[in-house]
Coordinates of C-alpha atoms (C1' of nucleotides) in Angstrom, one line a residue:
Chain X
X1 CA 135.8 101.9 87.9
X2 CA 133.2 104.3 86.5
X3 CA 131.8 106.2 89.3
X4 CA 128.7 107.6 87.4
X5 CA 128.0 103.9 86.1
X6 CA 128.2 102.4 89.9
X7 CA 125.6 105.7 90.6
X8 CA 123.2 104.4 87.9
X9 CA 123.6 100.7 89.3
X10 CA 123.0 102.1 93.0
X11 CA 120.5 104.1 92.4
X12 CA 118.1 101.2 90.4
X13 CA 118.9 99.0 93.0
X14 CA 117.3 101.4 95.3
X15 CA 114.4 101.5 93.2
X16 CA 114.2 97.8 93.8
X17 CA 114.3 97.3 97.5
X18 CA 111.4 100.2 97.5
X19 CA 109.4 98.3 95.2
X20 CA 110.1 95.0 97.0
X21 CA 109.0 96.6 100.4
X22 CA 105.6 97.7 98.9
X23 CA 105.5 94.3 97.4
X24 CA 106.0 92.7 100.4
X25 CA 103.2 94.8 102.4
X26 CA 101.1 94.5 99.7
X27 CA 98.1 92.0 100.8
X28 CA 99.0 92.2 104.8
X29 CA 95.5 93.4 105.9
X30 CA 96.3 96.9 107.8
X31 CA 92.8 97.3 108.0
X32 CA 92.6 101.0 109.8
X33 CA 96.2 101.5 110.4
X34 CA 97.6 104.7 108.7
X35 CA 101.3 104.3 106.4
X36 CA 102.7 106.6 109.2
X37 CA 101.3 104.4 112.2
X38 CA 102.7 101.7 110.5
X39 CA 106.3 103.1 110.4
X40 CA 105.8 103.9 114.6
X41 CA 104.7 100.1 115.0
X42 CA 107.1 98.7 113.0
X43 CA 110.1 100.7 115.0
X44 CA 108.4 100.0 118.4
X45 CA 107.9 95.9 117.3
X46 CA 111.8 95.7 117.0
X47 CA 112.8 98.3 119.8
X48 CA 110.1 97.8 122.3
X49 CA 109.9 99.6 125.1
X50 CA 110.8 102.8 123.5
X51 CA 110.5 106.6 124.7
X52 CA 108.3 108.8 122.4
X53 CA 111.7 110.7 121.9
X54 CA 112.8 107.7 120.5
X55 CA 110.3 107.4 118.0
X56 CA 109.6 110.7 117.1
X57 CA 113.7 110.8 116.2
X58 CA 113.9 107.4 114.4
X59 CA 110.4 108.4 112.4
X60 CA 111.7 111.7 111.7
X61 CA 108.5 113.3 113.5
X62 CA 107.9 116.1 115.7
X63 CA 107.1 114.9 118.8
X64 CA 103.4 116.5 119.4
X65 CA 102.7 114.4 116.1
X66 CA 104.2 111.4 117.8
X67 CA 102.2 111.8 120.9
X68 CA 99.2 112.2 118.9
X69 CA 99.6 109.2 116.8
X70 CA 100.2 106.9 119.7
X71 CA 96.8 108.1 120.8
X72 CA 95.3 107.1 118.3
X73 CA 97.1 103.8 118.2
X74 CA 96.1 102.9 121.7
X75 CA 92.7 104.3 121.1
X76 CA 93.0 101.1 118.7
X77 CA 94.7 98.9 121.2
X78 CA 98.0 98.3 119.2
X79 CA 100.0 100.1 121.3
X80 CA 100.4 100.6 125.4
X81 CA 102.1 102.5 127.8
X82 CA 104.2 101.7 130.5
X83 CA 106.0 104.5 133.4
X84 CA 109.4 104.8 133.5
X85 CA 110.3 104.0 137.3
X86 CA 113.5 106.3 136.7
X87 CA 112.5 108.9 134.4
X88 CA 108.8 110.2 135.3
X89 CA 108.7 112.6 132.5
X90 CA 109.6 109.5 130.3
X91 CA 106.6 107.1 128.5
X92 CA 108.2 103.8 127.3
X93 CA 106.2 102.1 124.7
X94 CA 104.9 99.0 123.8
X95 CA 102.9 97.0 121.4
X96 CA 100.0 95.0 123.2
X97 CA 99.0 91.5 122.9
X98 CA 96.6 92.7 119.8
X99 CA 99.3 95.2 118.1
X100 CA 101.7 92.1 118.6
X101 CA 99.2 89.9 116.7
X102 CA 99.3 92.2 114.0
X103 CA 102.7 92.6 113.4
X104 CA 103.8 88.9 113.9
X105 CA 100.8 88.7 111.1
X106 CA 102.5 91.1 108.9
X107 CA 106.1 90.0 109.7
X108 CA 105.3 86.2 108.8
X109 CA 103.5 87.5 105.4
X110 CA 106.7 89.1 104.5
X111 CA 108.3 85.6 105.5
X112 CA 106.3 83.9 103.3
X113 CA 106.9 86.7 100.5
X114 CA 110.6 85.8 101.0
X115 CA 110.2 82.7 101.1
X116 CA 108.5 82.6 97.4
X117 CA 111.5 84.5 95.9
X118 CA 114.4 82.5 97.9
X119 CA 112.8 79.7 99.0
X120 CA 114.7 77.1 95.9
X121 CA 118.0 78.3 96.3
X122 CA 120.9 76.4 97.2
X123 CA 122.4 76.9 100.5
X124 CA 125.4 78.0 98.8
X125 CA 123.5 80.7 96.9
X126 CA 121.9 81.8 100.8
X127 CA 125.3 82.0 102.1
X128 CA 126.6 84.3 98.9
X129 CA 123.4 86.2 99.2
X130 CA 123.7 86.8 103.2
X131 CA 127.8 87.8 102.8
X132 CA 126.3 90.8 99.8
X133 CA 123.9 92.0 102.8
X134 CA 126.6 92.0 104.5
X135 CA 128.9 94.0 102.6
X136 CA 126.3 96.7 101.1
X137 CA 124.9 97.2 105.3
X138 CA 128.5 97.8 105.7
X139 CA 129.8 99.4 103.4
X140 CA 127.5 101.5 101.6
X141 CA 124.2 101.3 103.8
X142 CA 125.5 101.5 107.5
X143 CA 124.1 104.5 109.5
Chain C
X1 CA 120.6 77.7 106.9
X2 CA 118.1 79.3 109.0
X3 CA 115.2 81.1 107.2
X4 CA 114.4 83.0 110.0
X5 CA 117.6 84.8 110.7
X6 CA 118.2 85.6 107.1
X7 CA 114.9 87.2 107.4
X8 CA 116.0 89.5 110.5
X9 CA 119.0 90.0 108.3
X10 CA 117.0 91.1 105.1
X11 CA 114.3 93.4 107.4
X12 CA 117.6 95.1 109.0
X13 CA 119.3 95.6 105.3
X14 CA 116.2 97.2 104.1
X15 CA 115.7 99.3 106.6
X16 CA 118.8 100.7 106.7
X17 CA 117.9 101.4 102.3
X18 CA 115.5 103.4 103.6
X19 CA 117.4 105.3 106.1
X20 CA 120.0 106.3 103.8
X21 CA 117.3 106.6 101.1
X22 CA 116.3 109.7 103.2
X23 CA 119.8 110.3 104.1
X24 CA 120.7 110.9 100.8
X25 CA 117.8 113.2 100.0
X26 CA 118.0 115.2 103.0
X27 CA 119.9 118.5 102.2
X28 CA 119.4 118.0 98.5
X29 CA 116.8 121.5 98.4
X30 CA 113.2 120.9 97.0
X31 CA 111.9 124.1 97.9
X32 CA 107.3 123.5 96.3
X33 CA 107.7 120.2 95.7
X34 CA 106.0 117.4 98.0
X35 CA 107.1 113.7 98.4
X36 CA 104.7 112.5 96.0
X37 CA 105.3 114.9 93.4
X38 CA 109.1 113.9 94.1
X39 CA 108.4 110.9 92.9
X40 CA 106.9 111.6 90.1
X41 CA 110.1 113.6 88.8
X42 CA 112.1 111.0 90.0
X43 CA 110.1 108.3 88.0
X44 CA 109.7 110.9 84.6
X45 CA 113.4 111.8 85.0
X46 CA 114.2 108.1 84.3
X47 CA 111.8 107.0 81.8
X48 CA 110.7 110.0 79.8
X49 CA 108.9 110.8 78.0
X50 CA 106.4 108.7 79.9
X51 CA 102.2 108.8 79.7
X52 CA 100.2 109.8 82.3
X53 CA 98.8 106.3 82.8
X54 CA 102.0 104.7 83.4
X55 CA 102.8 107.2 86.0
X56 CA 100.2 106.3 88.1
X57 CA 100.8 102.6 87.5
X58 CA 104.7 102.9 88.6
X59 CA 103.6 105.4 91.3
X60 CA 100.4 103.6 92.7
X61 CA 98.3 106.4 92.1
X62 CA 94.8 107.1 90.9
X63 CA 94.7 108.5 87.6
X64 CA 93.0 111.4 89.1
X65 CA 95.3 112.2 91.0
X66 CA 98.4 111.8 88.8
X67 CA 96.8 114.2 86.6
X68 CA 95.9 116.6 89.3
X69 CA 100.0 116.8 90.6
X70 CA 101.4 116.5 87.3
X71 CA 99.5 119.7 86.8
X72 CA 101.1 121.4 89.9
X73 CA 104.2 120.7 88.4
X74 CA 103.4 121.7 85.3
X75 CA 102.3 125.0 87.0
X76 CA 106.0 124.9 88.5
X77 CA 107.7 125.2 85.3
X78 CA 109.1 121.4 86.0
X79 CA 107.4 119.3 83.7
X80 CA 105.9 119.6 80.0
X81 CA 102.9 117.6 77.6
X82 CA 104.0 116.1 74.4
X83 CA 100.7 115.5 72.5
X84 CA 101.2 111.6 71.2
X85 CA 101.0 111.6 67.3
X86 CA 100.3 108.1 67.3
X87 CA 97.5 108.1 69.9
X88 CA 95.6 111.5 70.8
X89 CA 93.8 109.8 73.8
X90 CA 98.1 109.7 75.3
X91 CA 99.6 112.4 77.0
X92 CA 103.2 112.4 77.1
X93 CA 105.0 113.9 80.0
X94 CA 108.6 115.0 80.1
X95 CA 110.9 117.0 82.4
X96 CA 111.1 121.0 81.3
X97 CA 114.6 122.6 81.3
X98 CA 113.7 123.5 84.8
X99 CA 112.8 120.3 85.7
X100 CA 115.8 118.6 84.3
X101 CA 118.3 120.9 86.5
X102 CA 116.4 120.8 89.4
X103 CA 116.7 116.6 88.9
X104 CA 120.5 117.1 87.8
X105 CA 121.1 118.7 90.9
X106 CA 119.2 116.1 92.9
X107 CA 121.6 113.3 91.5
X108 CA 124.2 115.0 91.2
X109 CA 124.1 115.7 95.7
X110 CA 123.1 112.3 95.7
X111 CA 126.1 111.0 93.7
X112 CA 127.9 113.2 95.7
X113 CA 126.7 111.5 99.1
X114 CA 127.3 108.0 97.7
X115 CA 131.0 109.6 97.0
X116 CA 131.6 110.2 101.0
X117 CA 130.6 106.6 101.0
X118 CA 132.8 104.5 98.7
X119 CA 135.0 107.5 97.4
X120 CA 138.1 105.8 99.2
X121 CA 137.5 102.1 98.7
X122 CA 139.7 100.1 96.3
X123 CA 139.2 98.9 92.7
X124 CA 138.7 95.3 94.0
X125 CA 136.3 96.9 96.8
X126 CA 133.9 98.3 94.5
X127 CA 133.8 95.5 92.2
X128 CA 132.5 93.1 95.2
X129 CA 129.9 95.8 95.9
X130 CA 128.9 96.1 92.0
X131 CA 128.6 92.2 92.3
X132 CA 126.3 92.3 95.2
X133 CA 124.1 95.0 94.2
X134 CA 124.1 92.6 90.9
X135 CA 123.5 89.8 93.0
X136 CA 120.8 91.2 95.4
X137 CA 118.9 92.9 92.5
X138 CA 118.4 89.1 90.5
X139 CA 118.2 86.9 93.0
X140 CA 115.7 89.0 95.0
X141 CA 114.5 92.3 94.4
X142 CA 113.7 91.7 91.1
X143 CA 110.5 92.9 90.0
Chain Q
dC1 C1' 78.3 102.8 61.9
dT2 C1' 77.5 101.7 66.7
dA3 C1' 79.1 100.1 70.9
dT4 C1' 82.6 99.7 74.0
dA5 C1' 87.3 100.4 75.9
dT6 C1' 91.0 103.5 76.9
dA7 C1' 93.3 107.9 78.3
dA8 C1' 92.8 111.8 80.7
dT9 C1' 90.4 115.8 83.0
dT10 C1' 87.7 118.2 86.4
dA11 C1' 85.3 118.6 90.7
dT12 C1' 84.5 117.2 95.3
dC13 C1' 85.2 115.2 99.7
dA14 C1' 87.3 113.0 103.7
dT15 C1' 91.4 112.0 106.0
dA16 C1' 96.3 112.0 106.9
dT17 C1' 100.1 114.5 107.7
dG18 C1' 103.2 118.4 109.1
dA19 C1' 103.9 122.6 111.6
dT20 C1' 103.5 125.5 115.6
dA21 C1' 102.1 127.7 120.0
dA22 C1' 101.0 127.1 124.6
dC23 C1' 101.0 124.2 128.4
dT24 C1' 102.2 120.6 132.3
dA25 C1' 105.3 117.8 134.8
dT26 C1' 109.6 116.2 136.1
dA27 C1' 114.7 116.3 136.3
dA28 C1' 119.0 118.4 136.6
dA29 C1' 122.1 122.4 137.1
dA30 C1' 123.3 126.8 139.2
Chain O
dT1 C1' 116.0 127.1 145.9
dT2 C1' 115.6 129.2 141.6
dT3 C1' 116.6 128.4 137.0
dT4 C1' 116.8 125.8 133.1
dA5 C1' 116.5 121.7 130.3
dT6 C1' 113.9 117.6 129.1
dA7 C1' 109.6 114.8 128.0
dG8 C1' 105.4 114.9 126.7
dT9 C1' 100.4 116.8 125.9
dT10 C1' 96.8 119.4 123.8
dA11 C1' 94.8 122.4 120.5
dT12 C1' 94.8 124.4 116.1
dC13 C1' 95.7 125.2 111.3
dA14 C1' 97.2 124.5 106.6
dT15 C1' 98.3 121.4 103.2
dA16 C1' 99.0 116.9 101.0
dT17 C1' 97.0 112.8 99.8
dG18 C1' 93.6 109.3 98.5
dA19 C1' 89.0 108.1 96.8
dT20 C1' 85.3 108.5 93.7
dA21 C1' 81.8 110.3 90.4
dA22 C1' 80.9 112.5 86.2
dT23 C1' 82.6 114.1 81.9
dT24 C1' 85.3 114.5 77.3
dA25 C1' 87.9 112.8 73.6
dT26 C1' 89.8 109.3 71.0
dA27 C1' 90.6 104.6 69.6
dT28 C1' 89.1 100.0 68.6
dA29 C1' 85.9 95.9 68.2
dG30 C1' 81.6 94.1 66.5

DNA sequence: CTATATAATTATCATATGATAACTATAAAA
DNA sequence: TTTTATAGTTATCATATGATAATTATATAG
């Protein structure tokens, strides 16, 4: 097994899934949110509540950019704040009812993307193509 | 077989790319040179000698702008201009000596990353992943 | 030959992003 | 209780990035 070919292989498949992803976005109106806001509602759509800590770490932002981000996604009404009852120091995070709206927008255009490029496959090919995530989130992608 | 959670399954997988996208990069020193400009080597590293037009196709860029970083890192020592014998209007960009190390030494980090990953998995192992990456890159983050 | 399309450059502007210092509030440890 | 650590805010600055207009040079179509 050639390691360097493997590399090659790997590292065009990368290539891929980041052209993909900007495929996929591609045409979901973001009217007036930022590529970096994006990121933050993304992770706070499929974490939700999260701490500012939380987002700052998974974002790999400092957190007084964080904080000021957030502002400016509330400021837009995406995004809301709730206390922590245990933690006072701690904000959890949310997406409103509007921010929600947007990002079940944006997640069923990417459905829909998906759907064009999988949508006449066999369900023997779906099952082949779910056990290679599989194996690449585990063995090569996992965190 | 049920679209939906093949989706969650594909938004998971290509987040975790991502992650180790930046996992991989991280530590790998790029002392003057941005994220954008990062790409650019990345995308002339692969494909040189490349125009400046396809650049900015392949890196969704303005023209403009392409010319004004590719300039920077011209300025760098990274890159150099070919003049296009066939077509004067072309530009032809390519990595300098520099340049080529500095990218040498990117992959080479990143190869060694991947290494830690699959360095002990068996024969049979890494065929199964070569056959999904194969299988992943046709059947859906083709171009 | 003239008009038009292509490739690239330069200049300019607004905004997004990243970094850092100074600060407040709360929790936890000593 | 005093100290220290954690969570977040605010302000400020430098730089990176994206957008656009105007310009030059060359190629190609009519």
């Amino acid at each position: 097994m050639d390691k360097q070919v493997l590399f090659l292989k790997f590292f065009d498949f990368i290539t891929s899934v980041h052209q993909t992803t900007h495929a996929f976005s591609k045409g979901a109106k973001l009217e007036d949110v930022t590529p970096v806001q994006y990121k933050m509602l993304e992770y706070v759509a499929v974490s939700q509540p999260v701490t500012l800590s939380s987002i700052a770490d998974c974002t790999h932002m400092s957190l007084p950019n964080t904080s000021r981000e957030i502002k400016k996604l509330m400021q837009k009404g995406l995004c809301e704040k709730v206390a922590d009852t245990d933690d006072r120091r701690k904000q959890l995070i949310r997406l409103s009812e509007k921010g929600q709206q947007l990002m079940n927008g944006i997640f069923g255009h990417m459905l829909s993307q998906l759907e064009g490029r999988i949508g006449t496959l066999s369900d023997e090919k779906l099952k082949e193509i779910e056990q290679a995530l599989d194996l690449l989130h585990d063995q090569v992608f996992r965190a």
